[in-house]
PDB file of C-alpha atoms in Angstrom:
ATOM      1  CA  UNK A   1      -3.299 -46.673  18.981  1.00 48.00           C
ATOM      2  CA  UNK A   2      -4.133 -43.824  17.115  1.00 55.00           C
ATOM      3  CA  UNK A   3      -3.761 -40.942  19.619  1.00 64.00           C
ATOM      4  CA  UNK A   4      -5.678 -38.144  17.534  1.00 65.00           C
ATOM      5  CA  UNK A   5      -9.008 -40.051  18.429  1.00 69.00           C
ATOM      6  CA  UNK A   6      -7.772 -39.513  22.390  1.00 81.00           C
ATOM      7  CA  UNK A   7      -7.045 -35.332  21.614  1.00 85.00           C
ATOM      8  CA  UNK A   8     -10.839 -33.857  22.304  1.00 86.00           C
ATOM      9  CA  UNK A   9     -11.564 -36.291  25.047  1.00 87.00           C
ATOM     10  CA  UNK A  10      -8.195 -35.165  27.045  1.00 88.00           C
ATOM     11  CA  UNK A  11      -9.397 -31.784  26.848  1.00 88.00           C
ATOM     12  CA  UNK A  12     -12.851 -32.556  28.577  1.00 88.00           C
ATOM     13  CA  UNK A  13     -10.953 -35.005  30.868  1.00 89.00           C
ATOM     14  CA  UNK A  14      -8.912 -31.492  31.945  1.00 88.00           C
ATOM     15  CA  UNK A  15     -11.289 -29.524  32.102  1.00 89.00           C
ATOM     16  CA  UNK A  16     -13.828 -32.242  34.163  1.00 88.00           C
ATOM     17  CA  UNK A  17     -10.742 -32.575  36.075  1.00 88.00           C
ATOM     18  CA  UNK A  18     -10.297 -29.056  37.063  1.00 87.00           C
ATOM     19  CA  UNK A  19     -13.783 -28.211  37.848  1.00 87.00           C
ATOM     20  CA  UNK A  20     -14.482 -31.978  39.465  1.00 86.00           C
ATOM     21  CA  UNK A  21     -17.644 -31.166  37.498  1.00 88.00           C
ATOM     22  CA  UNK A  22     -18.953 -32.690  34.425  1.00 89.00           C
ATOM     23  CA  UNK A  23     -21.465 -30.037  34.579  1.00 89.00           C
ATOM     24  CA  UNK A  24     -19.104 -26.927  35.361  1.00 88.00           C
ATOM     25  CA  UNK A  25     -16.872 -28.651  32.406  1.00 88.00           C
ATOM     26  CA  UNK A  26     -19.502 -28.311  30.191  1.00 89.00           C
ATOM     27  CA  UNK A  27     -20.959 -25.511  30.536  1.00 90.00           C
ATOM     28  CA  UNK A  28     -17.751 -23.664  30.049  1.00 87.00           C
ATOM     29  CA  UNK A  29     -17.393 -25.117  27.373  1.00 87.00           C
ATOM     30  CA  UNK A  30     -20.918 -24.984  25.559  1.00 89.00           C
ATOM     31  CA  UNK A  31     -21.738 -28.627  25.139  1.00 90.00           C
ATOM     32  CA  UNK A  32     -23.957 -30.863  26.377  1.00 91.00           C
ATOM     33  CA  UNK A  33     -23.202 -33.091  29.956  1.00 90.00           C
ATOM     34  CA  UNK A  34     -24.063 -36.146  27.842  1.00 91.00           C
ATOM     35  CA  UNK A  35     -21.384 -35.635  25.407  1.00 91.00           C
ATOM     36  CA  UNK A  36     -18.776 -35.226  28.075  1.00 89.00           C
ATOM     37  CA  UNK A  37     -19.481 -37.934  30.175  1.00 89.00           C
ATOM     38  CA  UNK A  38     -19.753 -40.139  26.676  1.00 91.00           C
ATOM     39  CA  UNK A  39     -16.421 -38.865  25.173  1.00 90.00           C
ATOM     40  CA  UNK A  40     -14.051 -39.620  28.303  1.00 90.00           C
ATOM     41  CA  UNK A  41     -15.662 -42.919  28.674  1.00 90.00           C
ATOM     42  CA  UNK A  42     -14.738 -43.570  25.536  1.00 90.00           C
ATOM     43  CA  UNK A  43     -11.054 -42.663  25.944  1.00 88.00           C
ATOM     44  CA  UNK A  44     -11.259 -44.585  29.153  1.00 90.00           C
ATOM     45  CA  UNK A  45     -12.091 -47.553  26.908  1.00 91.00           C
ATOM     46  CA  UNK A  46      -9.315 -46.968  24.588  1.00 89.00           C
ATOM     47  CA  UNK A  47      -6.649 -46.639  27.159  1.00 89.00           C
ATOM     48  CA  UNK A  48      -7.938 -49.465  29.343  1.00 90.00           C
ATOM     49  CA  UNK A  49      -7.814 -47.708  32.262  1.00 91.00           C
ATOM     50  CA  UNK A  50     -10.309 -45.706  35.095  1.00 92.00           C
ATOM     51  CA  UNK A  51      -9.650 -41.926  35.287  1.00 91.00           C
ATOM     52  CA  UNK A  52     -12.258 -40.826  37.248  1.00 90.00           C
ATOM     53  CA  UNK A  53     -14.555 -42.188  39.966  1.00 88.00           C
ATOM     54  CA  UNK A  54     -18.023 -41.013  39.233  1.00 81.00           C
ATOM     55  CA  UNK A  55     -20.424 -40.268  42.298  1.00 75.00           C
ATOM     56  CA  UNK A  56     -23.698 -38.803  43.005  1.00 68.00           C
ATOM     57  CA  UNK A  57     -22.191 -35.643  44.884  1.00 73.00           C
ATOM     58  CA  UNK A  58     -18.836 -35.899  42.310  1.00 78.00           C
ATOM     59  CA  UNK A  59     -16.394 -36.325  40.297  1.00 85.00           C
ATOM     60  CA  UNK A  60     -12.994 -38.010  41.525  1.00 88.00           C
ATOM     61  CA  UNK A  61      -9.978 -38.583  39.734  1.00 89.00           C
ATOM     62  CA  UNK A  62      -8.743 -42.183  40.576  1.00 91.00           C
ATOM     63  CA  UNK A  63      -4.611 -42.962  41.080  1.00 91.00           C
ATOM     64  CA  UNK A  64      -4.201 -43.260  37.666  1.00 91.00           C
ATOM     65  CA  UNK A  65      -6.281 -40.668  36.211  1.00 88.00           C
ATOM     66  CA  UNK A  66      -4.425 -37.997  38.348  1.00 91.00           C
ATOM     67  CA  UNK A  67      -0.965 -39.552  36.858  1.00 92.00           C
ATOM     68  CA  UNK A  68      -2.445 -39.285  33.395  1.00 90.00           C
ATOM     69  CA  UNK A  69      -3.604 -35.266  34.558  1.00 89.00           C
ATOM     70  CA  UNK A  70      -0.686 -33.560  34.095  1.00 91.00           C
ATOM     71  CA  UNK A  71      -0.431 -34.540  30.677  1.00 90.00           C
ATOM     72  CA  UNK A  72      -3.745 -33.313  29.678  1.00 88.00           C
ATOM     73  CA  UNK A  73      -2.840 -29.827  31.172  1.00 88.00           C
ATOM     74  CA  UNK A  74       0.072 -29.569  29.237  1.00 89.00           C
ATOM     75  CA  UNK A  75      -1.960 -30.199  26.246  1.00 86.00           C
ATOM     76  CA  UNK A  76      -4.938 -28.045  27.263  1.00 85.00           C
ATOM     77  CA  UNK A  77      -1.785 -25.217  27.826  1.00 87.00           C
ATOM     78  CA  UNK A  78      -0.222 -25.674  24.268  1.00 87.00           C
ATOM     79  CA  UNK A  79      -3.842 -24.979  22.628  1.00 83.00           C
ATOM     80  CA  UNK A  80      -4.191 -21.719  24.433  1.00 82.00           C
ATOM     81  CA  UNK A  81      -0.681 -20.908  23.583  1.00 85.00           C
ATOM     82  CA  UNK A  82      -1.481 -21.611  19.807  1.00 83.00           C
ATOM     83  CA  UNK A  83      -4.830 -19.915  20.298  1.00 77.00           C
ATOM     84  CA  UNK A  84      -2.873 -16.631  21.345  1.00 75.00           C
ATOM     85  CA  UNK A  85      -0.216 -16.804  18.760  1.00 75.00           C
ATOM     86  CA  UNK A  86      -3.249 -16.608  15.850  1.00 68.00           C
ATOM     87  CA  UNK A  87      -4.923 -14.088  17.594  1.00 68.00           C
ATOM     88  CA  UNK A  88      -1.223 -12.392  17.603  1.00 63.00           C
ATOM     89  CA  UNK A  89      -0.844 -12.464  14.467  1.00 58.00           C
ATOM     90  CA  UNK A  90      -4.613 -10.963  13.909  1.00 56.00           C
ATOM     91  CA  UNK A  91      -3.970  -8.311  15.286  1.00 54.00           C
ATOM     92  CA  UNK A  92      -0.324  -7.214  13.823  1.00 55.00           C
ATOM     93  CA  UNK A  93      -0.799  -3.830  12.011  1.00 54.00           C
ATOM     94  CA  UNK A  94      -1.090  -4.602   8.108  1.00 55.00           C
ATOM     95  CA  UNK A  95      -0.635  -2.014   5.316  1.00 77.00           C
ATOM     96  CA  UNK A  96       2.226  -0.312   2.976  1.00 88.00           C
ATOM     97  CA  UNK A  97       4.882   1.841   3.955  1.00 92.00           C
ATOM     98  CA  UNK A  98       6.564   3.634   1.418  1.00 93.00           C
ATOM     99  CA  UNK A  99      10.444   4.221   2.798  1.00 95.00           C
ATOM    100  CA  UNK A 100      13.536   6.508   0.920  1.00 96.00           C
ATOM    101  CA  UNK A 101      16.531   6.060   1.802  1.00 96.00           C
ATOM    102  CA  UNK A 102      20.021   7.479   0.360  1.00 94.00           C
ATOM    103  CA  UNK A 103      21.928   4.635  -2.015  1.00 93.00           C
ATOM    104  CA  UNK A 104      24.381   3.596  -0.323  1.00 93.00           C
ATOM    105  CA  UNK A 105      23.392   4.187   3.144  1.00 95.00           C
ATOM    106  CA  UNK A 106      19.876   2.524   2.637  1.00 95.00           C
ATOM    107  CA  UNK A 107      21.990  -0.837   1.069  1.00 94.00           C
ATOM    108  CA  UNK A 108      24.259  -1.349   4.019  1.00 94.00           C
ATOM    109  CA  UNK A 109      22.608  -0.156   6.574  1.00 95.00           C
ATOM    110  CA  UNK A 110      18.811  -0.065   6.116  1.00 96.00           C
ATOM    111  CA  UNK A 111      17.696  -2.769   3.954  1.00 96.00           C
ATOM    112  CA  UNK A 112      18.943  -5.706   5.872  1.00 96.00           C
ATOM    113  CA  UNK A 113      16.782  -3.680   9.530  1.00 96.00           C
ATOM    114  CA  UNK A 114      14.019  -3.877   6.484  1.00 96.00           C
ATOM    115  CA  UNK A 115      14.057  -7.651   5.280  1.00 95.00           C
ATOM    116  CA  UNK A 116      13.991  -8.198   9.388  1.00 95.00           C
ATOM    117  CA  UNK A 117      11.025  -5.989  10.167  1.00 93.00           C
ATOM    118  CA  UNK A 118       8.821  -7.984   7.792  1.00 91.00           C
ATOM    119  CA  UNK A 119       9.821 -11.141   8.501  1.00 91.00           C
ATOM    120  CA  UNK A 120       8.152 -10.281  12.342  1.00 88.00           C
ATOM    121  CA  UNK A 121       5.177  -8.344  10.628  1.00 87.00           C
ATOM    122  CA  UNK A 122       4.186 -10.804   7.660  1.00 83.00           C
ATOM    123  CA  UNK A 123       0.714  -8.353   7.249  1.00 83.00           C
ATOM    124  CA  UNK A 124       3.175  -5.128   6.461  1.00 88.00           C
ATOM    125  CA  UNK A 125       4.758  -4.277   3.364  1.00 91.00           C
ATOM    126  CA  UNK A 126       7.510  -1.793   2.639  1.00 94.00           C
ATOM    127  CA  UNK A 127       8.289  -0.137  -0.655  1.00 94.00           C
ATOM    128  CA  UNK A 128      12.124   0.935  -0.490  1.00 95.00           C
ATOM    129  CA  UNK A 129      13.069   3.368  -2.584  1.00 95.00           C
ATOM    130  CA  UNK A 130      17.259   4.000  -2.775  1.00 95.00           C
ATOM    131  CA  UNK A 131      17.736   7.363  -4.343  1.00 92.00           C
ATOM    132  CA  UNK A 132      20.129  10.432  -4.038  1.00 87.00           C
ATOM    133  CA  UNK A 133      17.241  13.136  -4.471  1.00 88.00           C
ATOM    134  CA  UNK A 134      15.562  15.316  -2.602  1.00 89.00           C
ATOM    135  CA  UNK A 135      12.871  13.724   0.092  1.00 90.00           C
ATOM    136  CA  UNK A 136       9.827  12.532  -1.624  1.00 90.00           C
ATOM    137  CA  UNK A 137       6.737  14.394  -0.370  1.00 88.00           C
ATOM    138  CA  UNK A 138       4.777  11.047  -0.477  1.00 88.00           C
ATOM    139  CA  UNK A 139       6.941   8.575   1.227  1.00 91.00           C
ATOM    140  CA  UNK A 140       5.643   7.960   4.686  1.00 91.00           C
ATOM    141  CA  UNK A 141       9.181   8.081   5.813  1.00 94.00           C
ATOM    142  CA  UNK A 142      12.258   9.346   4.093  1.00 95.00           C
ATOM    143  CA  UNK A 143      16.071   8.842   5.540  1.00 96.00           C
ATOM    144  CA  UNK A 144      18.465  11.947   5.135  1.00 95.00           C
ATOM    145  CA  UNK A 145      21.953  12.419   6.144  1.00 94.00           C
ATOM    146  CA  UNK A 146      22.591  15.844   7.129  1.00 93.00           C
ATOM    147  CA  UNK A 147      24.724  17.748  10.016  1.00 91.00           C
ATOM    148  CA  UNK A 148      21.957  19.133  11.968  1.00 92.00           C
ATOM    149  CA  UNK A 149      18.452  18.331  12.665  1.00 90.00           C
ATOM    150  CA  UNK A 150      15.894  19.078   9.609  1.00 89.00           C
ATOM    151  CA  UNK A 151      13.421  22.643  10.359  1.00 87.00           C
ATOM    152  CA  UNK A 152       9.577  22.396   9.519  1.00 84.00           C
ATOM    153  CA  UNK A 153       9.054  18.946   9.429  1.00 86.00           C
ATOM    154  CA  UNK A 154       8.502  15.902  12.089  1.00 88.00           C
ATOM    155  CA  UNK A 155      11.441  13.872  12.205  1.00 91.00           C
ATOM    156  CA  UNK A 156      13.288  11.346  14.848  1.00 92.00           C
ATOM    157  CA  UNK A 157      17.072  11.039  14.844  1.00 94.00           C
ATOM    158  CA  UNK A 158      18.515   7.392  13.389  1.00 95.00           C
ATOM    159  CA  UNK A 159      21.910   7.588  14.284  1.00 95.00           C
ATOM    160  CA  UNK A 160      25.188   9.558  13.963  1.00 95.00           C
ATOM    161  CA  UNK A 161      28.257   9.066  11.233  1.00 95.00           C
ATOM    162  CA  UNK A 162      31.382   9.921  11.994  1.00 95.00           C
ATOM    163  CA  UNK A 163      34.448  10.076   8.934  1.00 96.00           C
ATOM    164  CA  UNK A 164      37.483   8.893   8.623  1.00 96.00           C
ATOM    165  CA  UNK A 165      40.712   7.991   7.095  1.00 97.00           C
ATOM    166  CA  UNK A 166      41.351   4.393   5.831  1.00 97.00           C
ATOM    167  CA  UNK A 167      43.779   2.231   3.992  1.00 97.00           C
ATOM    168  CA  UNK A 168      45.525  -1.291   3.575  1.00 97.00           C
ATOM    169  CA  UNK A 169      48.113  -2.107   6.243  1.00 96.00           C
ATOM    170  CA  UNK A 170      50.403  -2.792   2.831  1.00 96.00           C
ATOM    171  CA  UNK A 171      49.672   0.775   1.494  1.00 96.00           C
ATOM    172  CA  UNK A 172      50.782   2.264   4.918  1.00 95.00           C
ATOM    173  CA  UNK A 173      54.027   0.078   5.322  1.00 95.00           C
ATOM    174  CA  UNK A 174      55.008   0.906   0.974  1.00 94.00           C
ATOM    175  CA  UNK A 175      54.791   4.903   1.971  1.00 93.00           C
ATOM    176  CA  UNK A 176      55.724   7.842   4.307  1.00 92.00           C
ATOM    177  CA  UNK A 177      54.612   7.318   7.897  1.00 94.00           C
ATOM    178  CA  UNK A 178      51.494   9.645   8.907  1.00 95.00           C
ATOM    179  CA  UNK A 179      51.286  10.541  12.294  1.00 94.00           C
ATOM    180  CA  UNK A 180      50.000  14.341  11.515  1.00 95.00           C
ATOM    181  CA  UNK A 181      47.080  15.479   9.488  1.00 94.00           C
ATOM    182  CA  UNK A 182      49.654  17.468   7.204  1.00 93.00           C
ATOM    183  CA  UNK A 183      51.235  14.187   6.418  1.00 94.00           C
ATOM    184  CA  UNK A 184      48.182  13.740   3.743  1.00 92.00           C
ATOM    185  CA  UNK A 185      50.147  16.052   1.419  1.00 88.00           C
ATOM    186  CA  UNK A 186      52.534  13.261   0.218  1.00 87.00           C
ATOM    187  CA  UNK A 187      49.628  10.838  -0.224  1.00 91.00           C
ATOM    188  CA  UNK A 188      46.674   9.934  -2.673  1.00 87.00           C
ATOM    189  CA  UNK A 189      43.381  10.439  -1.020  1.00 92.00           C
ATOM    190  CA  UNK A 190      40.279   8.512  -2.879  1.00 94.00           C
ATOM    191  CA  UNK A 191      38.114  11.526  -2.197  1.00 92.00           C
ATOM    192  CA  UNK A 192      34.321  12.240  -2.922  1.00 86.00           C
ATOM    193  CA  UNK A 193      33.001  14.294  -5.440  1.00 79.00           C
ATOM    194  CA  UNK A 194      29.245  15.334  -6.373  1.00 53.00           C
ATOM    195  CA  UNK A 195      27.002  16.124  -3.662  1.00 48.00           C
ATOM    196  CA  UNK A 196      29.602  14.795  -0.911  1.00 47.00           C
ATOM    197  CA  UNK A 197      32.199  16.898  -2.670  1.00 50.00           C
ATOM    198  CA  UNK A 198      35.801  16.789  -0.330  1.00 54.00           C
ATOM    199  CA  UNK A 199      37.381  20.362  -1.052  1.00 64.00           C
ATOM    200  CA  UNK A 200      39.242  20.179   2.272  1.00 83.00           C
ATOM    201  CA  UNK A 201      39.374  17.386   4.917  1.00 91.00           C
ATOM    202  CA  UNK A 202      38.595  18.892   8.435  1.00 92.00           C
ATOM    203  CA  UNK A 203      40.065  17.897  11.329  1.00 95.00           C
ATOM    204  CA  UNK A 204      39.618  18.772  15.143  1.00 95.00           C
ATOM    205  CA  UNK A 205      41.301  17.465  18.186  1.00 93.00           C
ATOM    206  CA  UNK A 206      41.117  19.537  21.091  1.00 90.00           C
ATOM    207  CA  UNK A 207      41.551  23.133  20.577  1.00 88.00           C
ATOM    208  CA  UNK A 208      43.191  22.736  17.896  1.00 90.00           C
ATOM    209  CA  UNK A 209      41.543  23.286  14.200  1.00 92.00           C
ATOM    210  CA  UNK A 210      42.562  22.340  10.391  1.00 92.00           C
ATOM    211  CA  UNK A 211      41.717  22.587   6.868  1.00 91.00           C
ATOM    212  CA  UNK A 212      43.937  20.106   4.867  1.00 89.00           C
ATOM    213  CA  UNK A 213      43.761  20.929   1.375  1.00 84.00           C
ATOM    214  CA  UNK A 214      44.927  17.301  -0.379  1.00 81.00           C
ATOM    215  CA  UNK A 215      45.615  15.741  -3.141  1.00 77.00           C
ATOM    216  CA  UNK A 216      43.194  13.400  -5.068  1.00 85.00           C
ATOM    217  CA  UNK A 217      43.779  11.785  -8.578  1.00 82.00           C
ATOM    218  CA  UNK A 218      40.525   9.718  -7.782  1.00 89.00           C
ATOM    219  CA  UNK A 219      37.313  10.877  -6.973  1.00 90.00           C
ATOM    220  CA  UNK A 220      33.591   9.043  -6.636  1.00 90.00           C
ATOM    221  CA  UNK A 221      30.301   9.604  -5.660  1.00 86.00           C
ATOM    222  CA  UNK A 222      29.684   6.708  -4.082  1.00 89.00           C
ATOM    223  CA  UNK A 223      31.764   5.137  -1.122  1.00 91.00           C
ATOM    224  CA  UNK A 224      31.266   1.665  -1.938  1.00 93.00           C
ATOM    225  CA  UNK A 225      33.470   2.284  -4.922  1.00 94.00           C
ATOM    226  CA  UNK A 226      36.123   4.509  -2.851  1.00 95.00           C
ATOM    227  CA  UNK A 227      36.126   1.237  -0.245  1.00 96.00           C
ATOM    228  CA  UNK A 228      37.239  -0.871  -3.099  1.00 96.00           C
ATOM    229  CA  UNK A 229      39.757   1.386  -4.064  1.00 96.00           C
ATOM    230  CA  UNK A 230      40.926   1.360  -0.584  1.00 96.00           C
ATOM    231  CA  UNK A 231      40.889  -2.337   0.143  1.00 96.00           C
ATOM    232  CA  UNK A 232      42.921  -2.521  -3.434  1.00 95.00           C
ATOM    233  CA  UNK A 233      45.661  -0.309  -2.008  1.00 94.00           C
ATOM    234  CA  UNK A 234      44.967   2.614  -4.268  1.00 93.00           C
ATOM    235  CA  UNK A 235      45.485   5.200  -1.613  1.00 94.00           C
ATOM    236  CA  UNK A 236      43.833   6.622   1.408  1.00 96.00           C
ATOM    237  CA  UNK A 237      39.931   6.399   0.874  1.00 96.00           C
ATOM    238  CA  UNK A 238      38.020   9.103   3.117  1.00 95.00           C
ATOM    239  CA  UNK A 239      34.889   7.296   4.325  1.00 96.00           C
ATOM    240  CA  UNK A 240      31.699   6.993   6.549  1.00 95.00           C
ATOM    241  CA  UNK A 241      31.740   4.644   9.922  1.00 94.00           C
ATOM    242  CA  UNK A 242      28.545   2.954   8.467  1.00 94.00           C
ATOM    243  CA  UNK A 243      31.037   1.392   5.107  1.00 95.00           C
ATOM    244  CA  UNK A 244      34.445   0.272   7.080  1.00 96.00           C
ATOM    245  CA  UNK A 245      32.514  -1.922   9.823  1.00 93.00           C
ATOM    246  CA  UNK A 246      32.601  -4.890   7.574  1.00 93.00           C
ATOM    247  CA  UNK A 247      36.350  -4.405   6.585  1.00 96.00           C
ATOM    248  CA  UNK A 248      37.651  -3.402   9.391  1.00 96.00           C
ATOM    249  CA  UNK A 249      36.682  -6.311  11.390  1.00 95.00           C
ATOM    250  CA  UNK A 250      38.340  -8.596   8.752  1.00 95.00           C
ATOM    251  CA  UNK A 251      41.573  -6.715   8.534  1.00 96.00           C
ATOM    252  CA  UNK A 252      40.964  -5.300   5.244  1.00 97.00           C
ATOM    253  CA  UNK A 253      41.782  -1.549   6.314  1.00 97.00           C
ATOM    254  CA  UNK A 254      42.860   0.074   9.509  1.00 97.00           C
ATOM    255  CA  UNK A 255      42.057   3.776  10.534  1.00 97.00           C
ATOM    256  CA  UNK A 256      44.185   6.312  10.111  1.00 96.00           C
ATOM    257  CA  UNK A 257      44.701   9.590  12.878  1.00 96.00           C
ATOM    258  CA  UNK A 258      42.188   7.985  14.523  1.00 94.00           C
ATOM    259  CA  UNK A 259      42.499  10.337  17.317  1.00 95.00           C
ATOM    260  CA  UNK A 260      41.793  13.495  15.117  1.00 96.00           C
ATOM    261  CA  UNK A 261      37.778  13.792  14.917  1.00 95.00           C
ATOM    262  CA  UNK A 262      36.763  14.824  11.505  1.00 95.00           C
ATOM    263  CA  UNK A 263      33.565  15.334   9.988  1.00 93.00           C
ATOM    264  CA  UNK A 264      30.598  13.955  11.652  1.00 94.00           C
ATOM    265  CA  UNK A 265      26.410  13.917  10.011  1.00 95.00           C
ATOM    266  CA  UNK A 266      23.473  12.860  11.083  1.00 95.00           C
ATOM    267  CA  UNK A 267      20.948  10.083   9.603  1.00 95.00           C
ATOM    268  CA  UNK A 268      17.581  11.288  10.408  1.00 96.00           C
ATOM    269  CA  UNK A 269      13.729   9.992   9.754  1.00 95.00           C
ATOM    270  CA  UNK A 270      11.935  12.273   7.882  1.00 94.00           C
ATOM    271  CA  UNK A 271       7.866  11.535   8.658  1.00 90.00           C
ATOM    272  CA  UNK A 272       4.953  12.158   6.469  1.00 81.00           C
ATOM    273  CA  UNK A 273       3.458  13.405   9.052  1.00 71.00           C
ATOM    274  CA  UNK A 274       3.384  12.494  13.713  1.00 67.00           C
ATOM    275  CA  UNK A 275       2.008   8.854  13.215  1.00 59.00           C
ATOM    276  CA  UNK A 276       0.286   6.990  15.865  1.00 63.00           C
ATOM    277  CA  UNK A 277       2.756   4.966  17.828  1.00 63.00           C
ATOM    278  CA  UNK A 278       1.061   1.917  17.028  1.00 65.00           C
ATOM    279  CA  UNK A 279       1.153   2.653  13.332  1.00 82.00           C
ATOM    280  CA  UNK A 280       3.259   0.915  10.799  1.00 87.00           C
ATOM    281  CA  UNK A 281       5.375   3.641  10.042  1.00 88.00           C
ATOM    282  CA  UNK A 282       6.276   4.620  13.741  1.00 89.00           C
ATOM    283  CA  UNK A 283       7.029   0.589  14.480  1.00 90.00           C
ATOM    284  CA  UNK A 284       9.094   0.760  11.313  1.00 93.00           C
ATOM    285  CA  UNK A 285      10.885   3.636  12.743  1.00 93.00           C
ATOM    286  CA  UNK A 286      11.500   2.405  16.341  1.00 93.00           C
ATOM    287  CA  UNK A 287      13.119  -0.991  14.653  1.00 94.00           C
ATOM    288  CA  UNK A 288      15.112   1.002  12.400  1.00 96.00           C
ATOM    289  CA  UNK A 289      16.785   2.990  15.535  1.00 95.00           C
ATOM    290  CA  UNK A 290      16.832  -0.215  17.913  1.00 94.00           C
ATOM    291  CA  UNK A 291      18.927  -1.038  14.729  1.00 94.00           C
ATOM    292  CA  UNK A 292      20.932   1.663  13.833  1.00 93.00           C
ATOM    293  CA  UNK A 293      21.100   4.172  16.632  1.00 87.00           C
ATOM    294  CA  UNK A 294      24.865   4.468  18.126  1.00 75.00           C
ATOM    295  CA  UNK A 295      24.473   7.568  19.957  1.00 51.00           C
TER     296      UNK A 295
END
């Protein structure tokens, strides 16, 4: 039996069935009495079997046909469930949103909330731009990292970074023991240089403040590179939380005067201007911090 013939004619059946009407049934549905009544005798023919008992007054379903009921309904229900997806999808916001983001930051952290946020919103696009400069004036949001909040300009807070010390267990075992900040002295640090130029590592725990002036025969500007001199055992690589997650949880490097608190910055959305909340840009920002946000 070919069961596509059978898929209009068990939607009037549910429908007749519901109202106990072929008149009611077809009205709602803008067709003709005639072509009701003709399409589920039809089907009746084809399954070989009475669903309803037609009277003057109305419309009853018989044993069967209120056995065969149930899986009409269902039916009936998956169409409007379809129906509602499309019209979903309809009416999704659609459009470009242009989106800076610092290098290294906007690779491990960003990009993958990105590739995410369009896969649920297949009408938006996003332009990602990864670049160490200023904030463009034309991006509809640009990410900064800073240690307080931006001044003159609308802006929502991503998340927080905190730094620390890191190194291979085998680095730690091959030299001096550091259980105090002032330890650091007899070690190499991998240390940044550039615009997240290390002249002295801070550390706070309690009351109690330092500025460690170290010693560093390697410097980068990019912590991706000072990771992988870490994880090679080339020393003690000073680092943001967002670039040890992935290392730490495989054993690569463990933290070091972990109970010290060192530096700590800010990511923060920089907007174009105070979107709509059911604009692109503000939905792209309220994904990014259901992503990222830690505090």
């Amino acid at each position: 039996m070919d069961n596509s013939n059978n898929l209009t004619a068990m939607m009037l059946f549910a429908h007749v069935a519901e109202r106990q009407s072929f008149s009611e049934a077809a009205r709602v549905l803008g067709v003709s009495k005639s072509y009701v009544s003709r399409e589920i005798a039809r089907l009746e023919v084809r399954l070989g079997i009475r669903l309803l008992q037609r009277t003057t007054r109305r419309v009853v379903l018989t044993e069967l046909g209120q056995a065969y009921y149930p899986f009409c309904l269902r039916m009936l229900d998956e169409l409007h469930q379809a129906d509602a997806f499309v019209q979903q999808i309809h009416q999704q916001p659609a459009g470009n949103i242009r989106l800076q983001a610092p290098v290294t930051f906007g690779c491990q952290c960003v990009a993958p909330v990105v590739d995410t946020f369009i896969r649920q919103h297949i009408h938006l696009h996003v332009d990602l731009q990864l670049t160490s400069d200023e904030p463009d004036p034309d991006a509809d949001v640009a990410i900064v990292i800073r240690s307080r909040a931006p001044e003159g300009v609308a802006w929502r807070e991503l998340s927080t970074i905190d730094w620390g010390l890191y190194a291979t267990a085998d680095y730690l075992a091959s030299h001096p023991a550091i259980t105090h900040p002032r330890h650091l002295t007899r070690h190499n640090l991998l240390l940044f240089h550039g615009p997240a130029h290390t002249a002295a590592l801070p550390f706070r725990r309690d009351k109690q403040r330092l500025a460690l002036d170290v010693r560093s025969r390697f410097r980068a500007n990019n912590s991706m590179a000072l990771l992988n001199a870490a994880v090679a055992g080339g020393g003690i690589a000073y680092l943001p939380s967002y670039m040890t997650q992935d290392a730490l949880a495989r054993g690569a490097i463990q933290p070091i005067l972990s109970d010290w608190q060192m530096d700590r910055f800010y990511s923060y959305l920089l907007l174009k201007a105070h979107p709509q909340l059911s604009s692109p840009a503000n939905q792209l920002c309220d994904a990014l911090i259901m992503a990222l946000h830690n505090g």
